[in-house]
Every structure is written in C-alpha cells, then in structure tokens.
Coordinates of C-alpha atoms in Angstrom, one line a residue:
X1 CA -22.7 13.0 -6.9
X2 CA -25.9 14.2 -8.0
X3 CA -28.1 16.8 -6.7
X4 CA -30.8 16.1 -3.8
X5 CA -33.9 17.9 -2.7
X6 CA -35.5 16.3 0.6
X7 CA -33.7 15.0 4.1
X8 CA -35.1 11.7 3.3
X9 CA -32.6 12.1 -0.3
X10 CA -30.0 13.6 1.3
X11 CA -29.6 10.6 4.3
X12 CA -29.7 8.0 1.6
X13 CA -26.9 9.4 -0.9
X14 CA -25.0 10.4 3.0
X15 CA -25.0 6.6 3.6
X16 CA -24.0 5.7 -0.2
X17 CA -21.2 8.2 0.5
X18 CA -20.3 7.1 4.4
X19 CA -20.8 3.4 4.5
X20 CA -18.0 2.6 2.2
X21 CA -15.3 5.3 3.6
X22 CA -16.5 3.7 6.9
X23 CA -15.3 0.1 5.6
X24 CA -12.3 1.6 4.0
X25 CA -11.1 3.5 7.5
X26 CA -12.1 0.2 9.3
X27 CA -10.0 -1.4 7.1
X28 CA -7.2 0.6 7.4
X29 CA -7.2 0.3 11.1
X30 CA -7.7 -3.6 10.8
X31 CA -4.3 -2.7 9.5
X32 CA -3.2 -1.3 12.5
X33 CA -5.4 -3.1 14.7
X34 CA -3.8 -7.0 13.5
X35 CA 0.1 -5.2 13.9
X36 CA -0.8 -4.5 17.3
X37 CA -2.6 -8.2 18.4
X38 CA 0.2 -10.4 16.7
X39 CA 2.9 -8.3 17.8
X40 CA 1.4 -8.6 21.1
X41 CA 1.8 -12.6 20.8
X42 CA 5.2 -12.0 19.5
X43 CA 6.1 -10.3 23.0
X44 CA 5.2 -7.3 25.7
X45 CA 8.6 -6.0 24.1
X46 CA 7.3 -6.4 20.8
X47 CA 4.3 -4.7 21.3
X48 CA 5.7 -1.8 23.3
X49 CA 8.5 -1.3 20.7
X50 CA 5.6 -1.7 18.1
X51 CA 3.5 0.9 19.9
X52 CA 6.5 3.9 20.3
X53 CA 7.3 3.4 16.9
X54 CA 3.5 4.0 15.7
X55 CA 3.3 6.9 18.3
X56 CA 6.1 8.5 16.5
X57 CA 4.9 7.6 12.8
X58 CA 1.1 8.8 13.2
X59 CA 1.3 12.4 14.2
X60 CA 3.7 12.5 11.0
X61 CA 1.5 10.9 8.5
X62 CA -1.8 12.4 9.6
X63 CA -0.8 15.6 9.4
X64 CA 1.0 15.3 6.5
X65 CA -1.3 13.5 4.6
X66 CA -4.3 16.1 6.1
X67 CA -2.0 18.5 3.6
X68 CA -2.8 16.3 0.7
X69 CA -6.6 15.6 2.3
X70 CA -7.3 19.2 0.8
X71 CA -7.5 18.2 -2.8
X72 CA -11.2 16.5 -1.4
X73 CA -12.9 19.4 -1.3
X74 CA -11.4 21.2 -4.1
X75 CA -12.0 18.6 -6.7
X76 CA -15.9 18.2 -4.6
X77 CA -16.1 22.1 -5.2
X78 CA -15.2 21.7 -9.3
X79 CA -17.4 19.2 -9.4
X80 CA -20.2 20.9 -7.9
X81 CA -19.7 23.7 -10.3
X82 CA -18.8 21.7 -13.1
X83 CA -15.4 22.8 -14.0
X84 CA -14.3 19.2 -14.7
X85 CA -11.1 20.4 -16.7
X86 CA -9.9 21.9 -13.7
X87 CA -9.5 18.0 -11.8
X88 CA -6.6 16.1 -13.9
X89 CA -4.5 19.0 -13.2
X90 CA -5.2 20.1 -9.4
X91 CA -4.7 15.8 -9.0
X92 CA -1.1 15.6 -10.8
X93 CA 0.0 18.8 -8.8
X94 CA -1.3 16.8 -5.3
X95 CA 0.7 13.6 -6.7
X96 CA 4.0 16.0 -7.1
X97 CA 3.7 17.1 -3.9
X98 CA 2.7 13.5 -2.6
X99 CA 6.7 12.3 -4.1
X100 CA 7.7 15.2 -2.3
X101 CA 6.6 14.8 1.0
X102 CA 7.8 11.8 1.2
X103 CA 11.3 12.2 0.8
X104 CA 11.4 15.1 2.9
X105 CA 10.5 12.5 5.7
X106 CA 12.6 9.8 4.7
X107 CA 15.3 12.7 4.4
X108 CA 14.6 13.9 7.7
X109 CA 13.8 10.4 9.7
X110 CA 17.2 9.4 8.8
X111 CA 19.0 11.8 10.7
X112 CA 16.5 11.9 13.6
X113 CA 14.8 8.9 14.3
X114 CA 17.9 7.9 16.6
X115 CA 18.5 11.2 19.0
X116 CA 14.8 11.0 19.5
X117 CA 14.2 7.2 20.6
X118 CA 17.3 7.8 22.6
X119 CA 15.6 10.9 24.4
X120 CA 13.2 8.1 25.5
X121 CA 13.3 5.9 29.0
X122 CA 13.0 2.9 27.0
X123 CA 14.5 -0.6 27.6
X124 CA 17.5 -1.7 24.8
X125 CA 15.3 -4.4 23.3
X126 CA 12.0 -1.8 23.0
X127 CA 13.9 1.0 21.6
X128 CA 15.7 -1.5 18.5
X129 CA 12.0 -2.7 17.9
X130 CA 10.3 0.9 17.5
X131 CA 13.7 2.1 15.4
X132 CA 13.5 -1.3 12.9
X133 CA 9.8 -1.5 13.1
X134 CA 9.9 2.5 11.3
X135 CA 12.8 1.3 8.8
X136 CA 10.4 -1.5 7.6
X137 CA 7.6 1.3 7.1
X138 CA 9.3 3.4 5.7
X139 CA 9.8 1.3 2.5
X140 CA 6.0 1.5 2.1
X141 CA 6.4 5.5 2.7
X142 CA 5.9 6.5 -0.9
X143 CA 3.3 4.6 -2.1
X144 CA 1.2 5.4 0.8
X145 CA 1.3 9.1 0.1
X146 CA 0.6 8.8 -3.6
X147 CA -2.6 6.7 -2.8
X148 CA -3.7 9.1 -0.2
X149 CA -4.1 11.9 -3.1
X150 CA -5.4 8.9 -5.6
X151 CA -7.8 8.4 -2.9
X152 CA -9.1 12.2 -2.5
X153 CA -9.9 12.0 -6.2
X154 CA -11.8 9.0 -6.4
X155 CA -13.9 10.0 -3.1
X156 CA -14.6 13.2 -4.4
X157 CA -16.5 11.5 -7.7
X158 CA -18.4 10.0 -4.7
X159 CA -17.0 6.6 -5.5
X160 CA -16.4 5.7 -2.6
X161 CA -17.1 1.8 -2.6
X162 CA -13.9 1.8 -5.0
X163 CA -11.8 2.6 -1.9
X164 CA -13.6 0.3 -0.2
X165 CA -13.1 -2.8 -2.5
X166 CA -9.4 -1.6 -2.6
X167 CA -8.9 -1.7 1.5
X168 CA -11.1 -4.9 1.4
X169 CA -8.2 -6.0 -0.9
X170 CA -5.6 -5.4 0.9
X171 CA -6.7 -6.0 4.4
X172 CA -6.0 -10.0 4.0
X173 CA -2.7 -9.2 2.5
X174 CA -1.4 -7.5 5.3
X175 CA -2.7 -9.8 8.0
X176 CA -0.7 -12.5 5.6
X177 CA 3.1 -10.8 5.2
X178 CA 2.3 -10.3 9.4
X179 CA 2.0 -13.7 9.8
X180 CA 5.3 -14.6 7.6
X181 CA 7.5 -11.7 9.2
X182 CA 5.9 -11.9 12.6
X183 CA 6.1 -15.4 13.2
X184 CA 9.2 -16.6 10.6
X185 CA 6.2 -18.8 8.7
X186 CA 7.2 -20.4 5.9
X187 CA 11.2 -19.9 6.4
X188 CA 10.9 -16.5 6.3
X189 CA 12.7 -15.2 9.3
X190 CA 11.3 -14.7 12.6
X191 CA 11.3 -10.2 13.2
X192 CA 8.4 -10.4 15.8
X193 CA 7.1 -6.7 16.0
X194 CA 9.6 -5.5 13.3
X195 CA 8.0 -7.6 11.2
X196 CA 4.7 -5.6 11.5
X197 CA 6.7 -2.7 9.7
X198 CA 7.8 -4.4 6.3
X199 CA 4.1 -6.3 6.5
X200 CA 2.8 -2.2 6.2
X201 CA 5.4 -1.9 3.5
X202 CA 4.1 -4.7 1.1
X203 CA 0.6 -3.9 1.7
X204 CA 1.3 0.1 0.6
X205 CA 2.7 -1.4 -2.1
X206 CA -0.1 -3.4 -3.4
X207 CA -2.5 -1.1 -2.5
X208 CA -1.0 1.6 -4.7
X209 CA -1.0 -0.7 -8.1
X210 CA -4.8 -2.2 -7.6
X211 CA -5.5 1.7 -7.4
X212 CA -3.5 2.1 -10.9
X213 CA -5.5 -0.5 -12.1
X214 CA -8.8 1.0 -11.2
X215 CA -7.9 4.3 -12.5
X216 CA -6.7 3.7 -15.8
X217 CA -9.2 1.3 -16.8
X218 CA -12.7 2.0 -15.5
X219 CA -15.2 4.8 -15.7
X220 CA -15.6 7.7 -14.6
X221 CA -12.3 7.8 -13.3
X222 CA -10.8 7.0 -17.2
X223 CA -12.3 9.9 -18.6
X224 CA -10.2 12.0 -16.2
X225 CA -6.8 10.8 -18.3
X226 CA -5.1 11.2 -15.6
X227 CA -1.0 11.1 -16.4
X228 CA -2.1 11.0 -20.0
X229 CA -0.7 14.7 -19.7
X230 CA 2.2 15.1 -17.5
X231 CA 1.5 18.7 -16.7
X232 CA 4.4 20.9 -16.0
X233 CA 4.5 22.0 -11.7
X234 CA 2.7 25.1 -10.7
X235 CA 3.4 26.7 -8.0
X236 CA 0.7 28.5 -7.9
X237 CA -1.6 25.5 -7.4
X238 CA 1.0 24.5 -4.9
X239 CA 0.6 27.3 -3.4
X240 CA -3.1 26.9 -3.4
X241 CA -3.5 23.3 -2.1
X242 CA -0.8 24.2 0.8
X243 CA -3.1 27.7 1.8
X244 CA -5.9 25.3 2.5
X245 CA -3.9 21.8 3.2
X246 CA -1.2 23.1 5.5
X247 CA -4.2 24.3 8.6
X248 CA -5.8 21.0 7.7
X249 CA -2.6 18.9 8.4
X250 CA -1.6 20.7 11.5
X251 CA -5.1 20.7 12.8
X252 CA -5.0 16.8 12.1
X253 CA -1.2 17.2 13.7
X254 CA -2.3 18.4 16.9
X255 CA -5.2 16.3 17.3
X256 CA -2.8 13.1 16.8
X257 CA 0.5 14.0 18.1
X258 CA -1.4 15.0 21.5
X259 CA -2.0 11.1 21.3
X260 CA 1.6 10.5 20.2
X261 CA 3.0 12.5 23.0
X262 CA 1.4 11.1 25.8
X263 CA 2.0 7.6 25.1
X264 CA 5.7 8.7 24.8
X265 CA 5.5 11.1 28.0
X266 CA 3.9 7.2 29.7
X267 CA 7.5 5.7 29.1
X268 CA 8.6 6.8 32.8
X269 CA 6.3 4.1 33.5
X270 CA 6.2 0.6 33.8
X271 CA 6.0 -1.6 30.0
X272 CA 2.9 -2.8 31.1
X273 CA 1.3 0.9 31.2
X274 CA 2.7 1.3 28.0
X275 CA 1.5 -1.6 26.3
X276 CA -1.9 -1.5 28.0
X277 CA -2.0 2.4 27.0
X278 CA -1.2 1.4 24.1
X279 CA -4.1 -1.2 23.5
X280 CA -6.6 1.1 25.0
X281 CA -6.5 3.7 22.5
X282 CA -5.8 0.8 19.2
X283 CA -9.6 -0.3 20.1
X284 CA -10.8 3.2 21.1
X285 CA -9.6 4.3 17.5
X286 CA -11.6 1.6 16.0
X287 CA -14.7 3.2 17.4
X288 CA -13.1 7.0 16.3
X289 CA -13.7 5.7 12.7
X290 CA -16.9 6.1 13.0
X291 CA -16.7 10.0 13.5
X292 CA -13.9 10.3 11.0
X293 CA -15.7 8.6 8.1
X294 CA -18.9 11.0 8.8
X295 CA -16.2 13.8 8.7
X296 CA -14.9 13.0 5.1
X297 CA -18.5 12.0 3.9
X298 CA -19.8 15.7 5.0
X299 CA -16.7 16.8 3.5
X300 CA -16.9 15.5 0.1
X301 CA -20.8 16.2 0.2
X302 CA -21.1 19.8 1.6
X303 CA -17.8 20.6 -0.6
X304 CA -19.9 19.8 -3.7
X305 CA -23.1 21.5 -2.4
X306 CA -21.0 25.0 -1.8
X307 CA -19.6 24.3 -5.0
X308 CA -22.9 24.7 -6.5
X309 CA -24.0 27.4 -4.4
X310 CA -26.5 25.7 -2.4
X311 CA -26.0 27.0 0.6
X312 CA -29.4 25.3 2.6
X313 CA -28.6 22.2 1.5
X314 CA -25.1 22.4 2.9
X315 CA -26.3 23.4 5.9
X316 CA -28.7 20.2 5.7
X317 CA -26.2 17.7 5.0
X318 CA -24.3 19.2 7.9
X319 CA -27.2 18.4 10.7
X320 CA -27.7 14.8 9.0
X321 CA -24.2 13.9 9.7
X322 CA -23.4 15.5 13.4
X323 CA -27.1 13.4 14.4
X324 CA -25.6 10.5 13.1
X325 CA -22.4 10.9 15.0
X326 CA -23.6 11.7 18.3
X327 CA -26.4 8.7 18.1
X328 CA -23.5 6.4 17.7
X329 CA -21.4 8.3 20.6
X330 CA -23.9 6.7 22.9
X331 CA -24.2 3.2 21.8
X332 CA -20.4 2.6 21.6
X333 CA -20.0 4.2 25.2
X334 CA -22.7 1.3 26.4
X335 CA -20.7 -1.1 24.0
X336 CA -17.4 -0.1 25.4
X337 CA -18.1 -0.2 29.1
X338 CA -20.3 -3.7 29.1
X339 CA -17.2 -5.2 27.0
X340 CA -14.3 -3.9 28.3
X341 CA -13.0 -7.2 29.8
X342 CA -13.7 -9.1 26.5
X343 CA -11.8 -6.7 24.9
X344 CA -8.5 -6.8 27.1
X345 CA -8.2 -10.4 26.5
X346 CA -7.6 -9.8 22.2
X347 CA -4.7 -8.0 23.5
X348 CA -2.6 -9.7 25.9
X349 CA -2.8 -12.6 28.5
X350 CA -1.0 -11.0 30.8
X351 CA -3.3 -10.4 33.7
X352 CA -1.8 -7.7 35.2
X353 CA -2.2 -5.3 31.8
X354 CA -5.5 -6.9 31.1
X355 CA -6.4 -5.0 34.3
X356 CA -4.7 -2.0 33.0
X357 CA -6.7 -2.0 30.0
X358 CA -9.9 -2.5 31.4
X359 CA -9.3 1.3 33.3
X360 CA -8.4 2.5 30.3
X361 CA -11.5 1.9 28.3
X362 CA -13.6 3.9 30.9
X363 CA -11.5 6.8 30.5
X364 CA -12.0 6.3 26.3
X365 CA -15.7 6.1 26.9
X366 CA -15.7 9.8 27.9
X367 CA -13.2 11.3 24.7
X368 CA -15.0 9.0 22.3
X369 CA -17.8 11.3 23.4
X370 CA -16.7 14.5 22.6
X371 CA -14.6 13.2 19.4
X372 CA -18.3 12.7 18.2
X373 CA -18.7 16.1 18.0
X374 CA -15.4 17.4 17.1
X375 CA -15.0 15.4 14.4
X376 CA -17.7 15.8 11.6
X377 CA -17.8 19.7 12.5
X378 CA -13.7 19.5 11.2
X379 CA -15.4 18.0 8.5
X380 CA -18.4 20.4 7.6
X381 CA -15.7 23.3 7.9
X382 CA -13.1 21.8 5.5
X383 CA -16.6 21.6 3.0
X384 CA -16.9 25.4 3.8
X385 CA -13.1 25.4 3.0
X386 CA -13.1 26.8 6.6
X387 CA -9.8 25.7 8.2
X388 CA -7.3 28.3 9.5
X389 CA -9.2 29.2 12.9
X390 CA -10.5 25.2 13.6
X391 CA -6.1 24.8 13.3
X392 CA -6.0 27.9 16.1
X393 CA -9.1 26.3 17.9
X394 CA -7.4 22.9 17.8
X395 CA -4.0 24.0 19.0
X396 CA -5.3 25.8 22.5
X397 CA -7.5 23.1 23.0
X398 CA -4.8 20.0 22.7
X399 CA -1.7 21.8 23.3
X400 CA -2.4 24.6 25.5
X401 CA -5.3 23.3 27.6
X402 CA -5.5 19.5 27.5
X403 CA -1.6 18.5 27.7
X404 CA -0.5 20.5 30.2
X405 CA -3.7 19.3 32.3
X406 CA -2.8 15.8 31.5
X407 CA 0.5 16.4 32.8
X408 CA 0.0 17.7 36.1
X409 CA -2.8 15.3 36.9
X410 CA 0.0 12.6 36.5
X411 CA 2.9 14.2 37.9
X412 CA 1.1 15.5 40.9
X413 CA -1.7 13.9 41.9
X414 CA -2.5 10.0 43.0
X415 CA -3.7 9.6 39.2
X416 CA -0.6 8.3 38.0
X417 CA -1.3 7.4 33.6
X418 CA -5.1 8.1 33.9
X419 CA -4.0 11.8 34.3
X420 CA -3.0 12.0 30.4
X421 CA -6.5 11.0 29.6
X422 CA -8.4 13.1 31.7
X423 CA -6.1 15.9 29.9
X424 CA -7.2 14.1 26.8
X425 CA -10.9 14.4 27.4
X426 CA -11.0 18.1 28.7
X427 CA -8.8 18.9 25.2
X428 CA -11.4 17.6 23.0
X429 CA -14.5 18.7 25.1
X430 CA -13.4 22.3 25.1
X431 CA -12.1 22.0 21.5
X432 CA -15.8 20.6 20.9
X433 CA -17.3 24.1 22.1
X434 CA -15.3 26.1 19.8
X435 CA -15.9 24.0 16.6
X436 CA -19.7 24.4 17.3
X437 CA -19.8 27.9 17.6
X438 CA -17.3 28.6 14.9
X439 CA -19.7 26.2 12.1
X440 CA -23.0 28.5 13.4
X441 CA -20.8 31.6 12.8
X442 CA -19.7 30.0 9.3
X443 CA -23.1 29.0 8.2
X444 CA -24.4 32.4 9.2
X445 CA -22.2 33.9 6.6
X446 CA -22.4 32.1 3.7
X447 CA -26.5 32.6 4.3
X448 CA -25.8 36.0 3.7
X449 CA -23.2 36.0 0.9
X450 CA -25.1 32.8 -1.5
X451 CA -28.3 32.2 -1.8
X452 CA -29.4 28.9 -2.5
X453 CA -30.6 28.0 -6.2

C-alpha cells in the first residue's frame, strides 16, 4: 500500500487491489458454482439436497466469518499509521478466535442440524443429502476459518494477487475430489451431492497449508513472524475485534440468511422450484462478486487512508469504487437478460426447471441492481470502522421490510415463488437509501474532526 495523490493514481492501485480479490471471490464461487452443476448431473435430488444444505451453511459462515472480516481494516488502519508491531499480535488473537468459532458450530450443528431439517417439507432422500452433504463440510470447518483471518492479513498488506494465486490453486482441486466423490471415479464410491461436501473439505484443507507456505517463507508477510511468538490471549483485543466484527457479521448475517430463508420458506413448493431457485441465485451470486470484491478493495484502501488521516482521499477512493460498481450493475443486467436461456441449460436438462430459471434471472436482474449500491458503501463504512447502524439499517431493511413482503406476495397473491424475490429486491433497494445517506453523514464528520495531510 503506498500513498496516492491524483484520481488517475488512485484507480490504478484500486484495480491492483480489486482485480485479484475479484479472481479470488470468483474463484471461491467456482467452488460453489461446480458443487451445484455436477450435483445437478448427479440428480434433481442431489441438487435440491445440495442446495438446503448450503442455504443452511451460508448465513452461518458469512456472518461468522464477517466477525473475523474485522481484522481488515484494523491491520489496513496500523498500516496506514505505521504501527507495524501492533499486526502479529491483533492476527494471532483473530486465529484464537478463528479455532474458536469453529467448534462452537461444530458443537452446536451436532445437536441441531437434525430438528431443523426435520422442520422442513422435504422429501426422505433430499433431507439425508443436505444432512450428509453438511457432515462432509464440516471436516473442512476449521481450516476454512483459520484462512479466512490468514486472508484478512495478507489483503490488508495489499497483496492481494497472493489470495488470488492461492484460490487459482485450489479451484482445480476441488472441481477434482467432485468428480471422484460425485461420480465414484476412480473406485472411489459413488455419494452424488454428498460428495460435493467432503470435495469442500479437502479443498479447505489444501488451501490452508499453500497459505502456511506463503506466509512463512516469503516477503513481506515473513517479516511479520507470525507464530514465531505464541502470544498469550487478550481479552481485551477480543473484546476489540468482536466491538467492531460482531455488527459486521450480523450485518453480513442478515443480508445472507434473508437468502437462506427464502429458499427454505420455497420447500412448500415443488423440487423443481427449489432447484431452479436454487440455480437462479448460484449464477446471480457470480455476478454479486463483482460488488463484493469492490467492497473489500475500498475496505482495505479507505481503512489505510483513515489510518493515515487522510480524510479527502478516503472520500476519493470511495466515489472511484461505487462508479465502478454501478457501471457494471448495468452491463450485467443486459448480460443477464439477453443470456438467460443459455444459462439455464449449465444447470439442468430438465425443461420444465429450465423454464423456471429463466423467470428467475429477470427477477435477479433488478437485486443485482441495487446490491451494486449496497455493497461497496458496506465497504466504505467498515474503512470508516462505521458498522453498528449499517447492522440496524441492514436488519429493517431484510428482516423487517423485505421478508415479510416476500412472504405475503407468495402466500397471497397469484405470484406464487417470485413473491420471495420481489421481497428480496424491495430489501436491498430500501437498504440501498439508508447506506447512502448514512456514508454522506459519515464523511461529513470525519471532514470536520481530521484534516487531510
């Protein structure tokens, strides 16, 4: 990271710092994206059970892991204001709570996971699938976590082409160990969308060593030492990273699980709804990457600019990157609509939820829109370390506005499932207005309180 002084600077280290997160969250949702098609070839049972079980799983990990997604800025900020001792121990406290987290979940899941898939109007066949499909995951549960707060560290240097190279990695790996468990290639036996959960497993698993590797052995990140030292816990920095993590992961929470709940509130319909559902928003979160890596590229680079106190360039950065997001609204709504057939076909050859899919993308047109928006002025804010009323803003929006819409549209009108999504899009377009003003309100007040250098 390095300091910049015209919009022509700033746009050029932006990209340096977005493209790669963008390969890395593509990558990540190749992940997703490949569990979804081959499970789909395994069977509409497969890919239904495959689907519940991720509805379930995603919620959990996003806001979780938007807990640990707070060590970004913080480490940004010390490096803005060069307090470099301060990062080897604010990362070894993140990787203690990282070990933590996840056996809370595993902890919990055991004793839940049943009741709640039972709660469910699912078939016998989908409901093993989503329950054995989460067991396989689950073995992957730790080393997923401990990467996520590897990864906040190395992004926050600004190296972000190292997570890309990692992802890039793994990406073929997974797509591999899906094809062996999947399929039963190679004598391995045949677990169709199960499969898809131990494939996740193996991948965490090798992601989390090449990370080791990178970060022990190469600058800058060796000069850090990290677990040279095995500092002793402090709850006083735990208590620091969960003050500013815990709105960050339930912000993330509600913005997810609102996802989460209406493909689970879409089981009193047919399995073709769900699996078509189900696709729909797999290939409309391709196109949310987009959004979400401008959110963690603003966040890492307005985090180091406040750091340093320079409030106008902040404020800079911040235009660059909601520009960039809303130019690229508009030409994946024309991509999205003219390819919508095209696009049904990766997922199934079933005609009937190829249709089903199709009427789904013009509904994902519309939030796509508005996530455009939302999403890189979450990511400004978390720069400003601005995140308790964006959690408020987020939970009205999703919960009390856009879900219960949802809901009544397909409970009492001739909408049927596209009732969720209209919910869906008023959430995010009302949860749009409030982010904006709150980020001209923030922005207003740090004018006063720093002045730039």
């Amino acid at each position: 990271m390095r300091r910049t002084y015209t919009y022509k600077e700033k746009a050029r280290l932006l990209l340096t710092v977005l493209i790669p997160i963008l390969v890395t969250q593509l990558g990540m949702y190749g992940m997703n994206f490949f569990d979804t098609i081959m499970s789909g070839q395994a069977g509409p049972d497969d890919l239904a059970g495959v689907a519940i079980g991720s509805s379930i799983w995603l919620p959990i990990f996003t806001g979780l892991s938007g807990i640990l997604i707070a060590l970004t800025p913080m480490i940004s900020q010390y490096i803005g204001a060069e307090e470099y001792e301060k990062v080897p121990f604010t990362v070894m406290q993140g990787l203690y709570l990282a070990v933590i987290i996840s056996l809370v979940i595993l902890t919990l899941g055991s004793f839940v996971l049943d009741p709640l898939l039972l709660m469910m109007s699912l078939t016998d066949e989908v409901r093993h699938i989503a329950k054995h499909y989460l067991i396989g995951f689950s073995v992957g549960m730790v080393p997923l976590f401990i990467y996520t707060v590897y990864r906040g560290f190395i992004d926050s240097l600004g190296q972000t082409r190292i997570t890309m190279v990692i992802t890039l990695l793994a990406l073929p790996v997974n797509v591999f160990f899906n094809y062996l468990f999947i399929f039963g290639a190679l004598g391995f036996p045949r677990l169709g969308g199960i499969g898809a959960g131990y494939a996740s497993a193996v991948t965490y698993w090798f992601i989390l060593i090449v990370t080791f590797l990178f970060i022990y052995k190469y600058e800058p990140f060796q000069k850090y030492q990290l677990l040279k030292k095995l500092y002793r816990v402090s709850l006083k920095k735990w208590k620091e990273i969960l003050v500013l993590g815990l709105p960050i992961g339930l912000t993330i929470f509600f913005e997810t699980s609102i996802f989460a709940a209406v493909t689970l509130l879409m089981s009193q319909f047919s399995t073709a709804t769900i699996a078509a559902h189900q696709a729909a928003i797999n290939f409309a979160s391709m196109l949310y990457m987009i959004p979400m890596s401008i959110a963690f590229a603003l966040t890492i680079v307005v985090g180091f600019e406040i750091g340093a106190k320079r409030v106008h360039d902040a404020k800079q950065y911040s235009y660059l990157g909601i520009s960039m997001a809303l130019l690229f609204s508009i030409v994946a709504a024309v991509i999205l609509y003219v390819t919508r057939g095209p696009i049904s076909t990766l997922y199934t050859a079933d005609p009937k939820v190829a249709v089903f899919i199709q009427s789904f993308l013009i509904y994902a047109i519309f939030f796509q829109m508005s996530d455009a928006l939302v999403t890189p002025i979450q990511g400004v804010l978390r720069g400003y370390k601005d995140v308790n009323i964006p959690f408020i803003m987020a939970l009205i929006s999703f919960w009390v506005l856009g879900l219960p819409t949802g809901f009544v549209l397909a409970n009492y009108t001739e909408l049927g499932p596209y009732g969720y999504w209209i919910g869906l899009i008023t959430g995010l377009a009302v949860c749009a207005l409030f982010l904006a003003l709150r980020l001209i309100r923030i922005q207003k007040k740090y004018k006063e309180v720093i002045q730039p250098n």
